[in-house]
Short mmCIF file of C-alpha atoms in Angstrom, two decimals:
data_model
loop_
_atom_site.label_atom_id
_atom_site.label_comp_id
_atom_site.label_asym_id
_atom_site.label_seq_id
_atom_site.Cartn_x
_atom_site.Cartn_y
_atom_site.Cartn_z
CA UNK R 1 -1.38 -7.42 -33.07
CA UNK R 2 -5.03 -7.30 -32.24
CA UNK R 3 -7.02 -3.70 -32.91
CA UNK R 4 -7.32 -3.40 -28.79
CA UNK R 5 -3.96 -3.89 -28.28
CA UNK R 6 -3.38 -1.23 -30.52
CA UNK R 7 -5.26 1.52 -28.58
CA UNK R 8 -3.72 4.26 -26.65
CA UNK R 9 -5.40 6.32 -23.70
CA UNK R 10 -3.96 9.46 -24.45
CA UNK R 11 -5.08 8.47 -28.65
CA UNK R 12 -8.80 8.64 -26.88
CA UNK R 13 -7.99 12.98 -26.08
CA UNK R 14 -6.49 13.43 -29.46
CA UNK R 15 -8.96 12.11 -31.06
CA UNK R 16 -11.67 14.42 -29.04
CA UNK R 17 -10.33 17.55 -29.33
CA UNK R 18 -9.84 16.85 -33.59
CA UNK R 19 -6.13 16.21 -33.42
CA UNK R 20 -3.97 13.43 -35.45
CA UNK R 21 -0.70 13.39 -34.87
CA UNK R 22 1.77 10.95 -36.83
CA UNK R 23 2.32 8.73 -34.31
CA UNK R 24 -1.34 8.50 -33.11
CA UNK R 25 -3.11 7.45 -36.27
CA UNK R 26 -3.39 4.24 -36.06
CA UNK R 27 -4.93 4.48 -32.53
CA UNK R 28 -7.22 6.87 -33.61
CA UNK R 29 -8.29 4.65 -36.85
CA UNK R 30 -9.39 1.90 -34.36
CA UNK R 31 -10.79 4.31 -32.21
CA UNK R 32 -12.96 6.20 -35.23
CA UNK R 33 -14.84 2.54 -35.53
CA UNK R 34 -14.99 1.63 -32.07
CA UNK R 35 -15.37 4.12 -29.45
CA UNK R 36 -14.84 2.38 -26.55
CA UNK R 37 -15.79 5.39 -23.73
CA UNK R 38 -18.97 6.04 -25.99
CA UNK R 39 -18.21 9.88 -25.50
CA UNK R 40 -18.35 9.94 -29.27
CA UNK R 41 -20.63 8.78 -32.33
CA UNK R 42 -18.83 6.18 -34.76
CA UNK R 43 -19.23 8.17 -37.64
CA UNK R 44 -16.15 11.58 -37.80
CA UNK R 45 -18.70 13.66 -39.41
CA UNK R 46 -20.82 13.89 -36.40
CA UNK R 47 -17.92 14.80 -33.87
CA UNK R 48 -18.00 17.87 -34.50
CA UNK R 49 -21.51 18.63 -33.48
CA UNK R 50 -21.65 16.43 -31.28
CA UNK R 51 -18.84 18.03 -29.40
CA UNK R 52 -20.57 21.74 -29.77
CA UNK R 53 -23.66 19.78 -27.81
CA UNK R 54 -20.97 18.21 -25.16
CA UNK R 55 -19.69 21.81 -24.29
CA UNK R 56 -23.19 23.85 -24.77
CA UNK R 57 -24.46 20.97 -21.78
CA UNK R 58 -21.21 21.36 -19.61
CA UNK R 59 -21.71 24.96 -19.44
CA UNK R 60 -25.22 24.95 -18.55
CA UNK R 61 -24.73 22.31 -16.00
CA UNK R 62 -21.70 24.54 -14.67
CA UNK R 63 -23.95 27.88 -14.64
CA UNK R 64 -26.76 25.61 -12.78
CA UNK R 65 -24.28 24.88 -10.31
CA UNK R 66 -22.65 28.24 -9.75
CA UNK R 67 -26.60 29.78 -9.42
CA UNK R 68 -27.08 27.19 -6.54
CA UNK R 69 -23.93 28.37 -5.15
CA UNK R 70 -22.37 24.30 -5.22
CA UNK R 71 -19.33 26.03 -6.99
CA UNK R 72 -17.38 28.93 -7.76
CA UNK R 73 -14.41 30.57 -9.54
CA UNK R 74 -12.60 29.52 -6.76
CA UNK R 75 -13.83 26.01 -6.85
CA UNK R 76 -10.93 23.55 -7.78
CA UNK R 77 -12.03 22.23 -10.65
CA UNK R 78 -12.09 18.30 -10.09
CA UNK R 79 -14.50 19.21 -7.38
CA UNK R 80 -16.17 20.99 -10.17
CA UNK R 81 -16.24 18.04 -12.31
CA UNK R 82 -17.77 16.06 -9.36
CA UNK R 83 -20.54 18.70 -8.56
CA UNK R 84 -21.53 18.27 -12.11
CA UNK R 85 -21.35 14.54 -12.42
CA UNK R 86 -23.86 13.99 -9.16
CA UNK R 87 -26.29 17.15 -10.53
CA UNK R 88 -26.39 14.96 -13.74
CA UNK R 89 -26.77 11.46 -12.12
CA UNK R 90 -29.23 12.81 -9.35
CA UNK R 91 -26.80 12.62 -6.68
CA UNK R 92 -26.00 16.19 -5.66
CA UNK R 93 -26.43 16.64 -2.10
CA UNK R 94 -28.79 19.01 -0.39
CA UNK R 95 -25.36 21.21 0.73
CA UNK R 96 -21.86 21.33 -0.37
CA UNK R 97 -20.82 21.05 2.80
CA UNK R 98 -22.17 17.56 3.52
CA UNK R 99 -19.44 15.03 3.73
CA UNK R 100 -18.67 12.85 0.26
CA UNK R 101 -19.40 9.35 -0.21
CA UNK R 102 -16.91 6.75 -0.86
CA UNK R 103 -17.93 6.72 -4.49
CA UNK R 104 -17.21 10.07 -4.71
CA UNK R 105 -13.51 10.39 -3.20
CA UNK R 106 -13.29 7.63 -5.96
CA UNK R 107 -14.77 10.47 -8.82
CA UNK R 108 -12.59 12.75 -7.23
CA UNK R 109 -9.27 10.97 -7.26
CA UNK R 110 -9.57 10.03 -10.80
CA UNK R 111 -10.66 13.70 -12.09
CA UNK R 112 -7.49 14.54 -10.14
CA UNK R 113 -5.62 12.55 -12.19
CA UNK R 114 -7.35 13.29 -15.42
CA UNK R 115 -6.43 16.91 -15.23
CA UNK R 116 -2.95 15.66 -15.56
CA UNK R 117 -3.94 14.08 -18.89
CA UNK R 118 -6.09 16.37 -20.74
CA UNK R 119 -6.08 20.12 -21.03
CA UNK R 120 -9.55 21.24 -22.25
CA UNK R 121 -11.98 20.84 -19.31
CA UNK R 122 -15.47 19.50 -21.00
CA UNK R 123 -12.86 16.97 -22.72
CA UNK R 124 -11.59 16.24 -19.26
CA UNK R 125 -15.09 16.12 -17.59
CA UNK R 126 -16.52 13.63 -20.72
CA UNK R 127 -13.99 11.02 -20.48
CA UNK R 128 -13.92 11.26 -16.52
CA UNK R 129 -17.86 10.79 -16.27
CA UNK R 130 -17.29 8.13 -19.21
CA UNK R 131 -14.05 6.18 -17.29
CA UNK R 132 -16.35 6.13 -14.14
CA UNK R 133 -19.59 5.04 -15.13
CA UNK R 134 -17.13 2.22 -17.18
CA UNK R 135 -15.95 1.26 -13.75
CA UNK R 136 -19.32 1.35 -12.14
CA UNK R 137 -21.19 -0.57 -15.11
CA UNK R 138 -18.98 -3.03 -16.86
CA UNK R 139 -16.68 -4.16 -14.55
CA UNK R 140 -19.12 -3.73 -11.06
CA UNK R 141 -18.69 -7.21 -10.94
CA UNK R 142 -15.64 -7.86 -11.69
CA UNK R 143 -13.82 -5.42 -9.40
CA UNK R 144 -14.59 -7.12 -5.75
CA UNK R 145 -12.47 -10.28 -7.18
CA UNK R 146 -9.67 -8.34 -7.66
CA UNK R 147 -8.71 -8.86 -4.23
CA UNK R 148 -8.31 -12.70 -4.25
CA UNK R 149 -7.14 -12.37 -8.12
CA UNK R 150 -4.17 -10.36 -6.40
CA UNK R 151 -3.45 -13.18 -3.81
CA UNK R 152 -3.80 -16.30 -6.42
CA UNK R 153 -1.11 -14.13 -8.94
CA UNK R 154 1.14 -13.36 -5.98
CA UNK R 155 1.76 -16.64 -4.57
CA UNK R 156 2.42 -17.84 -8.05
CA UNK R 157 5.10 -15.00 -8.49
CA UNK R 158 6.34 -14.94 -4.56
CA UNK R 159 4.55 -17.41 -2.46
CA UNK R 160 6.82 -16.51 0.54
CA UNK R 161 6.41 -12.60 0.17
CA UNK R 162 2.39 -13.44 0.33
CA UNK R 163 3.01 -15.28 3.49
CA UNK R 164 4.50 -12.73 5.27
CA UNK R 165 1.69 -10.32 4.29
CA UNK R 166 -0.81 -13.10 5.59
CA UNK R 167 1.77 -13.83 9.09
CA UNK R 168 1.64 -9.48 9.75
CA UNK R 169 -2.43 -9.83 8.97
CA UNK R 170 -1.46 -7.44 5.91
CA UNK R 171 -3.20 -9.11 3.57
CA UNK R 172 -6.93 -8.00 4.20
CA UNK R 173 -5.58 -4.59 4.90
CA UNK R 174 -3.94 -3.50 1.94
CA UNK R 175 -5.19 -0.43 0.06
CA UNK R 176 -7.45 -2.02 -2.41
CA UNK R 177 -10.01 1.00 -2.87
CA UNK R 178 -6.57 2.58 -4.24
CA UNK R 179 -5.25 0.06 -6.42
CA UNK R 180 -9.06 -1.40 -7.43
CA UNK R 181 -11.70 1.55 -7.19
CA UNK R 182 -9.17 4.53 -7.60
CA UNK R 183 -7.26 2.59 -10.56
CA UNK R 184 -4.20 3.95 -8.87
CA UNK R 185 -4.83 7.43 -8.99
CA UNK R 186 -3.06 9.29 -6.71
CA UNK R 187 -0.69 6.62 -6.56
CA UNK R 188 1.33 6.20 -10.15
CA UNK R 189 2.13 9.53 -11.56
CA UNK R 190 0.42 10.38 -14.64
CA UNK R 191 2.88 9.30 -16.98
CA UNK R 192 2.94 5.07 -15.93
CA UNK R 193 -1.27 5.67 -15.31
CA UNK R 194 -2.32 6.44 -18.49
CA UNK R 195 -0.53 2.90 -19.72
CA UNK R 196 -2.86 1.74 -17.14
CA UNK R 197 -5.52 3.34 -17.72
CA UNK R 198 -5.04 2.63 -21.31
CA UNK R 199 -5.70 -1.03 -20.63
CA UNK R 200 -8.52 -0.02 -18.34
CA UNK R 201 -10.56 1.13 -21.36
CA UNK R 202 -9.78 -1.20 -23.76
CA UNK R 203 -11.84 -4.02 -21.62
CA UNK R 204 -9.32 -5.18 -19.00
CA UNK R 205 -9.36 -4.09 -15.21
CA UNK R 206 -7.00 -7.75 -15.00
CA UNK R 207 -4.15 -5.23 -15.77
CA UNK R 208 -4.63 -3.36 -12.07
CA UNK R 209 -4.47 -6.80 -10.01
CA UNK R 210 -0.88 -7.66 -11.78
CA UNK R 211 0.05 -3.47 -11.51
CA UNK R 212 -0.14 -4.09 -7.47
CA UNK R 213 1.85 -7.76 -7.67
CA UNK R 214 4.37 -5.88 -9.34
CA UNK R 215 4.70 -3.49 -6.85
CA UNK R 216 4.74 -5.91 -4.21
CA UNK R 217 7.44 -7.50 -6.34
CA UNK R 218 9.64 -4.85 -7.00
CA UNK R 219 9.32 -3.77 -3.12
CA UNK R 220 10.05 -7.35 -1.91
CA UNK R 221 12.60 -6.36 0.49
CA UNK R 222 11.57 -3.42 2.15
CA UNK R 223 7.79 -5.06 2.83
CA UNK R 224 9.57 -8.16 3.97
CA UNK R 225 11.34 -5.83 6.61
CA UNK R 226 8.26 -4.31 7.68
CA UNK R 227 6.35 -6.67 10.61
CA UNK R 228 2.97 -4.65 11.24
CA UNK R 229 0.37 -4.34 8.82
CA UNK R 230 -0.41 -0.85 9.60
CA UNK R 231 3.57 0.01 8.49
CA UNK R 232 2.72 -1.93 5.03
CA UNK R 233 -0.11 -0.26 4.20
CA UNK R 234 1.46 2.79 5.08
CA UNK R 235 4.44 2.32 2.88
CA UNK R 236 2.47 1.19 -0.08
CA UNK R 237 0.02 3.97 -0.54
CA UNK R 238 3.03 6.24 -0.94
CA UNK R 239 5.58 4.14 -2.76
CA UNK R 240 8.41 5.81 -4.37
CA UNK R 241 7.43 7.29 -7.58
CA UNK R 242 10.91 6.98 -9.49
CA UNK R 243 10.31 3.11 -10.02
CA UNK R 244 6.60 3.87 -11.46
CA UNK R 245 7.09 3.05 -15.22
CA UNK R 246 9.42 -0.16 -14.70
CA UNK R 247 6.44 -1.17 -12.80
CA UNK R 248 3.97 -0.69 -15.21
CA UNK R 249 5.86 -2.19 -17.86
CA UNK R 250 6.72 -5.21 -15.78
CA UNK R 251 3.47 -5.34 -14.67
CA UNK R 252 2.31 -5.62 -18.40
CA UNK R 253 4.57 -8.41 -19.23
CA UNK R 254 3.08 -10.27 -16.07
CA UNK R 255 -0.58 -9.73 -17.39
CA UNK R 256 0.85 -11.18 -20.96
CA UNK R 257 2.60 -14.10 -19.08
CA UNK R 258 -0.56 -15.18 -17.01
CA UNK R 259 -3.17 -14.46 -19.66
CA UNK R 260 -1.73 -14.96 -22.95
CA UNK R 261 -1.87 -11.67 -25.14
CA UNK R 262 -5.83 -11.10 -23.89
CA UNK R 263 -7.96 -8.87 -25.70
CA UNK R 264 -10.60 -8.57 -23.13
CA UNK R 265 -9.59 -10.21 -19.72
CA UNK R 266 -11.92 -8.07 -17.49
#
């Protein structure tokens, strides 16, 4: 087994907030020489510091938002974590009433999701801002193809269920800003994400494009019974959530059957 394929998302919290548990320290070995979100120097006798600087910065970027009156105690706070991550990246709008951006509901979705994951809130915020600008840097390119990756891996898995999606003019309209951009937040509960997610960071966004055949896969019968693409859509931005971590794990053995046991397959 490879060092990557040894990583755990949730090891990447632990090891932030100083904690090793038995079961984690292997994870957090590989993740010690190798931080792959960059929130963190290599070297464990700097974390500590460094994380007094991560939380001194978070609350004066919070106080400079609250004295502009972006957000308040009542703000929820993934909105907070957004009106913080445009202040920093020069994107704040001139009111907080102006509509978001796509990129934005995309921030938003995925701090939603985070929250799930991690307790302490500058932790949360860090590897939120750090998962994003992953997203928006490394795999900028790579994300648009995952589209037509989706279509070549489902006709080799069900070539008939992609024809029907193609004869009800599904195809183009399925939600790919949730599956591709969003990384399925909002749409696996945070239990099967984080095995996603977990993949996400360790260099592969190939995992997401096999995550939505499999769902297409275990679904087979009720999207063959749908005709109109609007009903398909429909039905698969709100799939059942009970089936979630089959999915994930079947999804997982797809990626492994189409690309070998990949360390990086972005």
């Amino acid at each position: 087994m490879t060092d990557d394929s040894q990583r755990n998302f949730r090891s990447v919290y632990y090891e932030k907030v100083g904690f090793r548990g038995v079961e984690e320290k292997k994870s957090l070995e590989i993740l010690l020489k190798d931080d792959r979100l960059g929130i963190l120097p290599p070297h464990h006798e700097s974390h500590a510091k460094v994380m007094m600087y991560r939380k001194e910065q978070y609350s004066d970027v919070l106080h400079a938002l609250k004295v502009v009156r972006f957000v308040s105690d009542a703000t929820p706070q993934a909105e907070v974590y957004l009106r913080m991550y445009q202040l920093e990246s020069g994107k704040l709008p001139r009111s907080p009433s102006f509509p978001l951006e796509p990129e934005d509901e995309v921030f938003l979705a995925i701090a939603k999701a985070m929250e799930e994951m991690v307790e302490d809130s500058v932790d949360c915020y860090w590897i939120t801002r750090r998962f994003v600008n992953q997203l928006n840097t490394k795999y900028r390119d790579s994300l648009p193809q995952l589209p037509k990756a989706f279509e070549q891996y489902l006709n080799l898995e069900d070539g008939r269920l992609l024809t029907h999606l193609k004869m009800c003019s599904a195809a183009p309209k399925l939600p790919y800003d949730l599956w591709f951009k969003r990384c399925f937040a909002g749409c696996l509960p945070e239990s099967s994400l984080q095995r996603v997610w977990d993949k996400v960071v360790s260099g592969s966004c190939k995992i997401l494009v096999f995550v939505a055949v499999e769902i297409l896969l275990t679904f087979k019968i009720k999207v063959m019974a749908l005709s109109s693409a609007e009903k398909i859509t429909k039905f698969l931005e709100n799939i059942p959530q009970d089936s979630s971590d089959a999915i994930v794990s079947k999804a997982i053995d797809l990626w492994h059957k189409h690309c070998g046991t990949p360390v990086h397959s972005s």
